[in-house]
Coordinates of C-alpha atoms and ligand atoms in Angstrom, one line a residue:
M1 CA 33.9 2.9 -0.9
L2 CA 30.5 5.0 -1.7
G3 CA 29.3 4.1 1.2
T4 CA 31.5 5.3 3.1
E5 CA 31.9 8.1 1.5
V6 CA 28.4 9.3 2.4
L7 CA 28.5 8.4 6.1
D8 CA 31.9 10.0 6.9
H9 CA 31.8 11.5 10.3
T10 CA 35.0 12.0 11.3
K11 CA 35.6 15.7 10.2
K12 CA 32.8 17.0 12.1
P13 CA 33.4 20.1 13.4
K14 CA 32.8 20.6 17.4
P15 CA 29.8 22.6 17.8
D16 CA 29.4 25.3 18.1
L17 CA 27.6 27.0 21.0
S18 CA 28.4 30.0 20.8
L19 CA 25.9 30.9 18.3
H20 CA 23.1 29.2 20.7
R21 CA 19.7 30.7 20.4
V22 CA 20.9 34.7 19.2
C23 CA 18.1 35.3 17.4
K24 CA 19.3 35.5 13.7
G25 CA 16.4 36.2 11.4
K26 CA 17.3 33.3 9.8
N27 CA 13.0 33.1 8.6
D28 CA 13.9 33.2 4.4
I29 CA 12.1 30.5 3.7
A30 CA 9.2 31.1 5.5
L31 CA 9.0 34.6 4.2
Q32 CA 8.8 32.8 0.8
L33 CA 6.0 30.8 1.5
P34 CA 3.2 32.5 3.4
E35 CA 2.2 29.1 4.5
L36 CA 5.2 27.8 6.4
K37 CA 5.5 32.0 7.7
K38 CA 1.9 31.2 9.7
L39 CA 2.6 28.3 10.8
L40 CA 6.0 29.4 12.0
E41 CA 4.2 33.2 13.5
V42 CA 1.6 30.3 15.4
L43 CA 4.0 28.0 16.9
K44 CA 6.4 31.4 18.5
R45 CA 2.7 32.3 19.8
K46 CA 2.2 29.4 20.9
R47 CA 5.6 29.2 22.5
E48 CA 4.8 33.0 23.8
S49 CA 1.8 32.6 25.7
C50 CA 3.2 29.7 27.4
C51 CA 6.1 30.5 28.5
G52 CA 4.7 34.3 29.7
N53 CA 7.0 37.9 30.0
D54 CA 9.0 36.3 32.4
G55 CA 9.5 32.3 31.3
D56 CA 11.7 29.9 32.1
G57 CA 14.9 29.3 29.7
E58 CA 14.5 26.0 29.2
K59 CA 11.1 26.3 28.4
C60 CA 11.3 29.0 26.2
G61 CA 14.3 27.2 24.3
P62 CA 14.9 25.8 21.4
G63 CA 12.6 22.6 20.3
N64 CA 13.8 19.6 20.4
V65 CA 15.0 18.1 16.5
F66 CA 14.5 14.3 16.2
L67 CA 15.7 12.2 12.9
V68 CA 13.5 9.2 12.9
G69 CA 13.6 6.2 10.6
T70 CA 10.6 5.5 9.2
G71 CA 11.9 1.2 7.8
P72 CA 10.9 0.2 4.4
G73 CA 7.2 1.5 4.3
D74 CA 5.0 -1.3 6.6
P75 CA 4.1 0.6 9.2
E76 CA 4.3 -1.9 11.4
L77 CA 7.9 -1.6 10.7
L78 CA 7.7 1.4 13.1
T79 CA 9.7 1.4 16.2
L80 CA 7.1 2.5 19.5
K81 CA 9.7 5.7 19.7
A82 CA 8.4 6.5 16.0
V83 CA 5.1 5.6 16.9
K84 CA 5.3 8.2 20.0
L85 CA 7.3 11.2 18.1
V86 CA 4.8 10.5 15.2
Q87 CA 2.3 11.7 17.3
K88 CA 3.2 14.1 19.3
A89 CA 5.3 16.1 16.7
D90 CA 4.1 19.8 16.5
V91 CA 5.7 20.0 12.9
L92 CA 7.2 16.6 10.4
L93 CA 9.1 16.9 7.7
Y94 CA 8.8 14.1 5.4
D95 CA 10.4 12.9 1.7
R96 CA 9.6 10.6 -0.8
L97 CA 10.4 7.7 1.1
V98 CA 8.1 7.4 3.3
S99 CA 4.2 6.3 2.6
N100 CA 1.5 7.1 3.2
D101 CA 0.6 4.5 6.0
V102 CA 3.2 6.4 8.2
L103 CA 1.9 9.6 8.0
E104 CA -1.6 8.7 8.6
M105 CA -0.7 8.4 12.1
V106 CA 0.5 11.5 12.3
G107 CA -1.5 14.0 15.1
P108 CA -4.6 16.0 13.7
D109 CA -3.1 19.4 15.0
A110 CA 0.2 18.0 13.3
R111 CA 1.6 20.1 10.4
L112 CA 3.2 18.2 7.9
L113 CA 5.6 19.5 5.3
Y114 CA 6.2 17.6 2.1
V115 CA 10.3 18.2 1.3
G116 CA 11.6 15.3 -0.9
K117 CA 12.0 15.5 -4.9
T118 CA 8.9 14.0 -6.7
A119 CA 8.8 15.2 -10.7
G120 CA 6.7 17.8 -11.4
Y121 CA 7.2 19.5 -8.0
H122 CA 10.0 21.6 -6.2
S123 CA 11.9 19.8 -5.1
R124 CA 14.4 21.0 -2.0
T125 CA 17.6 21.9 -1.4
Q126 CA 19.4 19.8 1.3
E127 CA 19.9 23.2 2.5
E128 CA 16.5 24.8 2.8
I129 CA 15.4 21.9 4.3
H130 CA 18.4 22.7 7.4
E131 CA 17.3 25.8 7.3
L132 CA 13.4 24.9 7.7
L133 CA 14.1 22.4 10.4
L134 CA 16.4 25.6 12.6
S135 CA 13.1 27.6 11.9
F136 CA 11.1 25.6 13.3
A137 CA 13.1 24.7 16.3
E138 CA 14.1 27.9 16.7
A139 CA 10.6 28.0 17.3
G140 CA 10.5 25.7 20.4
A141 CA 8.3 22.9 17.5
T142 CA 9.4 19.5 18.2
V143 CA 10.3 19.6 14.7
V144 CA 10.5 14.9 13.4
R145 CA 12.1 14.7 10.4
L146 CA 10.5 11.6 8.9
K147 CA 13.1 9.7 6.6
G148 CA 12.5 6.0 4.9
G149 CA 14.8 3.1 5.8
D150 CA 17.6 4.0 8.7
P151 CA 18.2 8.2 9.3
L152 CA 22.0 7.3 9.1
V153 CA 21.7 4.3 6.3
F154 CA 22.3 6.8 2.8
G155 CA 19.7 9.4 4.5
R156 CA 21.6 12.4 4.6
G157 CA 21.1 12.4 8.8
G158 CA 24.5 12.9 9.0
E159 CA 24.8 16.1 7.4
E160 CA 21.6 17.1 9.2
I161 CA 22.5 16.9 12.6
D162 CA 25.9 18.9 11.9
F163 CA 24.4 21.7 10.9
L164 CA 21.7 21.8 13.1
Q165 CA 24.1 21.4 16.2
Q166 CA 26.4 23.7 15.2
Q167 CA 23.3 26.1 15.8
G168 CA 22.8 25.0 19.6
I169 CA 19.5 22.6 18.5
Q170 CA 20.2 18.9 19.9
V171 CA 19.4 16.2 17.6
K172 CA 18.3 13.1 18.4
V173 CA 18.3 10.5 16.3
V174 CA 15.0 7.0 16.7
P175 CA 17.2 4.7 14.0
G176 CA 14.5 3.5 11.7
I177 CA 14.8 -0.4 9.9
T178 CA 17.0 -0.3 6.7
S179 CA 15.3 -1.0 3.7
A180 CA 17.7 -3.4 2.5
S181 CA 17.1 -5.3 6.0
G182 CA 13.7 -5.1 5.4
I183 CA 13.0 -6.0 2.5
A184 CA 15.4 -9.0 2.5
A185 CA 12.8 -10.0 5.9
E186 CA 10.5 -10.1 3.4
L187 CA 11.7 -11.6 0.8
G188 CA 13.2 -14.0 3.0
I189 CA 16.8 -13.5 2.0
P190 CA 19.2 -14.1 4.9
L191 CA 21.9 -11.2 4.0
T192 CA 24.1 -13.3 6.1
H193 CA 24.3 -16.8 6.0
R194 CA 27.2 -19.5 7.4
G195 CA 28.8 -20.8 4.5
V196 CA 27.4 -18.6 1.9
A197 CA 28.0 -15.4 3.2
N198 CA 30.2 -14.2 6.0
S199 CA 29.6 -10.2 5.4
V200 CA 26.9 -8.1 3.8
R201 CA 27.5 -4.3 2.3
F202 CA 25.6 -1.4 1.9
L203 CA 26.5 0.4 -1.4
T204 CA 25.1 3.5 -3.3
G205 CA 24.2 3.7 -7.0
H206 CA 23.9 7.8 -6.8
S207 CA 26.5 9.1 -6.5
R208 CA 27.2 12.5 -4.2
K209 CA 26.8 14.9 -7.6
G210 CA 23.5 13.4 -8.5
G211 CA 25.3 10.6 -10.8
T212 CA 27.3 13.0 -13.1
D213 CA 30.4 11.8 -11.0
P214 CA 31.9 8.3 -12.3
L215 CA 30.7 5.9 -9.7
F216 CA 33.7 3.9 -8.0
V217 CA 32.6 0.4 -5.9
A218 CA 35.6 -0.6 -4.8
E219 CA 36.8 -3.8 -6.9
N220 CA 36.4 -6.1 -3.2
A221 CA 32.9 -5.0 -3.2
A222 CA 33.1 -8.2 -6.0
D223 CA 33.4 -10.9 -3.4
P224 CA 31.6 -13.7 -3.8
D225 CA 31.1 -14.7 -0.4
S226 CA 29.5 -11.6 0.5
T227 CA 25.8 -9.6 -0.3
L228 CA 25.9 -6.7 -2.2
L229 CA 23.4 -4.1 -2.5
M230 CA 25.2 -3.5 -5.5
Q231 CA 27.6 -5.1 -7.8
H232 CA 31.4 -4.9 -9.5
G233 CA 32.1 -7.7 -11.3
L234 CA 30.8 -10.8 -9.8
P235 CA 30.3 -14.2 -11.6
A236 CA 27.7 -13.6 -14.2
N237 CA 25.0 -15.9 -12.4
T238 CA 25.3 -14.9 -8.9
P239 CA 21.9 -15.0 -7.7
A240 CA 20.4 -11.2 -7.9
A241 CA 16.8 -9.4 -6.6
A242 CA 15.6 -6.1 -7.2
V243 CA 12.6 -4.7 -5.4
E244 CA 10.1 -1.4 -5.8
R245 CA 8.9 0.0 -3.0
G246 CA 9.9 -3.2 -0.3
T247 CA 7.4 -4.0 2.2
T248 CA 4.0 -2.0 0.5
P249 CA 1.3 -3.1 -0.7
Q250 CA 3.0 -2.2 -3.8
Q251 CA 5.6 -3.8 -3.5
R252 CA 7.2 -5.5 -7.3
M253 CA 10.5 -7.7 -7.5
V254 CA 12.7 -9.7 -10.2
F255 CA 14.8 -12.4 -9.3
A256 CA 18.0 -13.1 -11.9
E257 CA 20.8 -14.1 -12.3
L258 CA 23.3 -11.3 -12.4
N259 CA 24.2 -11.1 -16.2
D260 CA 20.0 -11.1 -16.8
L261 CA 19.2 -8.3 -14.0
A262 CA 19.4 -5.3 -16.0
D263 CA 17.1 -6.7 -18.3
K264 CA 14.7 -7.9 -16.2
V265 CA 14.2 -4.5 -14.0
A266 CA 13.7 -3.2 -17.6
Q267 CA 11.1 -5.4 -18.7
E268 CA 9.3 -5.0 -15.7
E269 CA 9.6 -1.4 -15.7
L270 CA 10.8 -1.2 -11.8
V271 CA 11.5 2.9 -10.9
S272 CA 12.9 3.8 -7.7
P273 CA 12.7 3.3 -5.5
T274 CA 14.1 -0.2 -6.3
L275 CA 16.5 -2.5 -4.0
I276 CA 18.9 -4.7 -5.5
I277 CA 20.1 -7.9 -3.3
I278 CA 23.2 -9.7 -5.2
G279 CA 25.0 -12.5 -3.9
K280 CA 25.0 -16.1 -3.6
V281 CA 22.3 -16.2 0.0
V282 CA 19.2 -14.8 -2.7
A283 CA 18.8 -18.2 -3.5
L284 CA 18.1 -18.9 -0.1
S285 CA 15.1 -17.3 -0.5
P286 CA 11.6 -19.6 -1.0
L287 CA 11.3 -17.4 -4.0
W288 CA 13.8 -19.1 -5.4
P289 CA 13.9 -19.6 -8.9
L290 CA 10.5 -18.6 -9.8
S291 CA 10.7 -17.0 -13.3
S292 CA 10.1 -13.2 -12.3
K293 CA 6.3 -13.1 -13.5
E294 CA 6.0 -15.7 -11.2
A295 CA 7.3 -13.7 -7.9
S296 CA 5.7 -10.4 -8.7
C297 CA 2.0 -12.0 -9.2
L298 CA 2.9 -13.7 -5.4
M299 CA 3.9 -10.9 -3.9
E300 CA 0.8 -8.8 -5.6
A301 CA -1.6 -11.1 -4.1
V302 CA -0.4 -11.3 -0.7
Ligands
LIG401 N1 18.0 5.5 4.3 C1 17.1 4.7 3.3 C2 17.6 4.7 2.3 C3 18.0 5.6 1.6 S1 18.5 6.1 -0.4 C4 17.2 2.9 3.9 O1 17.9 2.8 5.3 O2 16.8 2.4 3.6 C5 17.1 6.0 -1.2 C6 17.2 4.1 -1.8 O3 17.2 3.0 -0.9 C7 16.2 3.9 -3.2 O4 16.8 4.5 -4.0 C8 16.0 2.5 -2.5 O5 17.9 1.8 -3.3 C9 16.8 2.4 -1.5 N2 15.0 1.9 -0.6 C10 14.6 2.9 0.5 N3 12.7 2.4 0.6 C11 13.2 1.4 -0.2 C12 12.0 0.4 -0.5 N4 10.2 0.5 0.7 N5 12.0 -0.6 -1.8 C13 12.7 -1.0 -2.0 N6 14.2 0.3 -2.2 C14 14.5 1.4 -0.8

């Protein structure tokens, strides 16, 4: 299954600590971008002044990187750990799925860097993000990498951990509420329910090559007793919901049976990020079987 492929850490190479703290001149990105360079210099100066000439190793070593899950959007779904880190970070890197409400919690002296993909903006590659995280950690900063939902659910968090650990940088992960459970809760859909759904699967609609290679969804993913986030061959009348920007004030959604879902999503012009929940449990939502229009009016009025 795709999800397993994305999350497979079994091939993780052992961290190579021999690279630890070798000054590698890895600031290529910063050199390309003056404002980042300036920021790195400020951080280095701050560290030098607090270390002094004979500063102790620990204080003057690299900073930490925290991979922090911010949940699906509603800031009240942040963990206390996430709030504390967001408020104390020196530098925060965030992407498209992190809501503005969460960004408003950032401390006044912290620097926020957008590293997501939005039409019209330069989008950073995963490698560039790795280098940025490394550069800031090497400059001694407390670096927070914010990720929507949970950082280790389709978030490429594992790749960032791998890379940084190989460079000798300590990475700590703060889990977040994954959009699947956050949105299911919002809609009153139990992801599992005795006698209705005895398992739940999280599947991605994105392939590794960015959508060019064929998606493979295992046939057993079409188990009628499971709750799915992506389907392959389930009965046409299986209840389903699609939710755009779930748990935020901009939330929009449609409910439909599977055979009508694509049409209704197109009709309502739902765009990314949209989560699809498929399974008999969807019909347990207090909002089912309202028509899509009524449902979205209801939610918009909240
Ligand atoms: N780490 C995230 C998932 C990242 S993959 C998590 O745990 O939720 C990005 C996909 O997640 C989106 O394409 C969408 O399907 C889903 N998603 C994340 N946040 C969402 C939100 N607020 N509303 C709807 N879908 C969301």
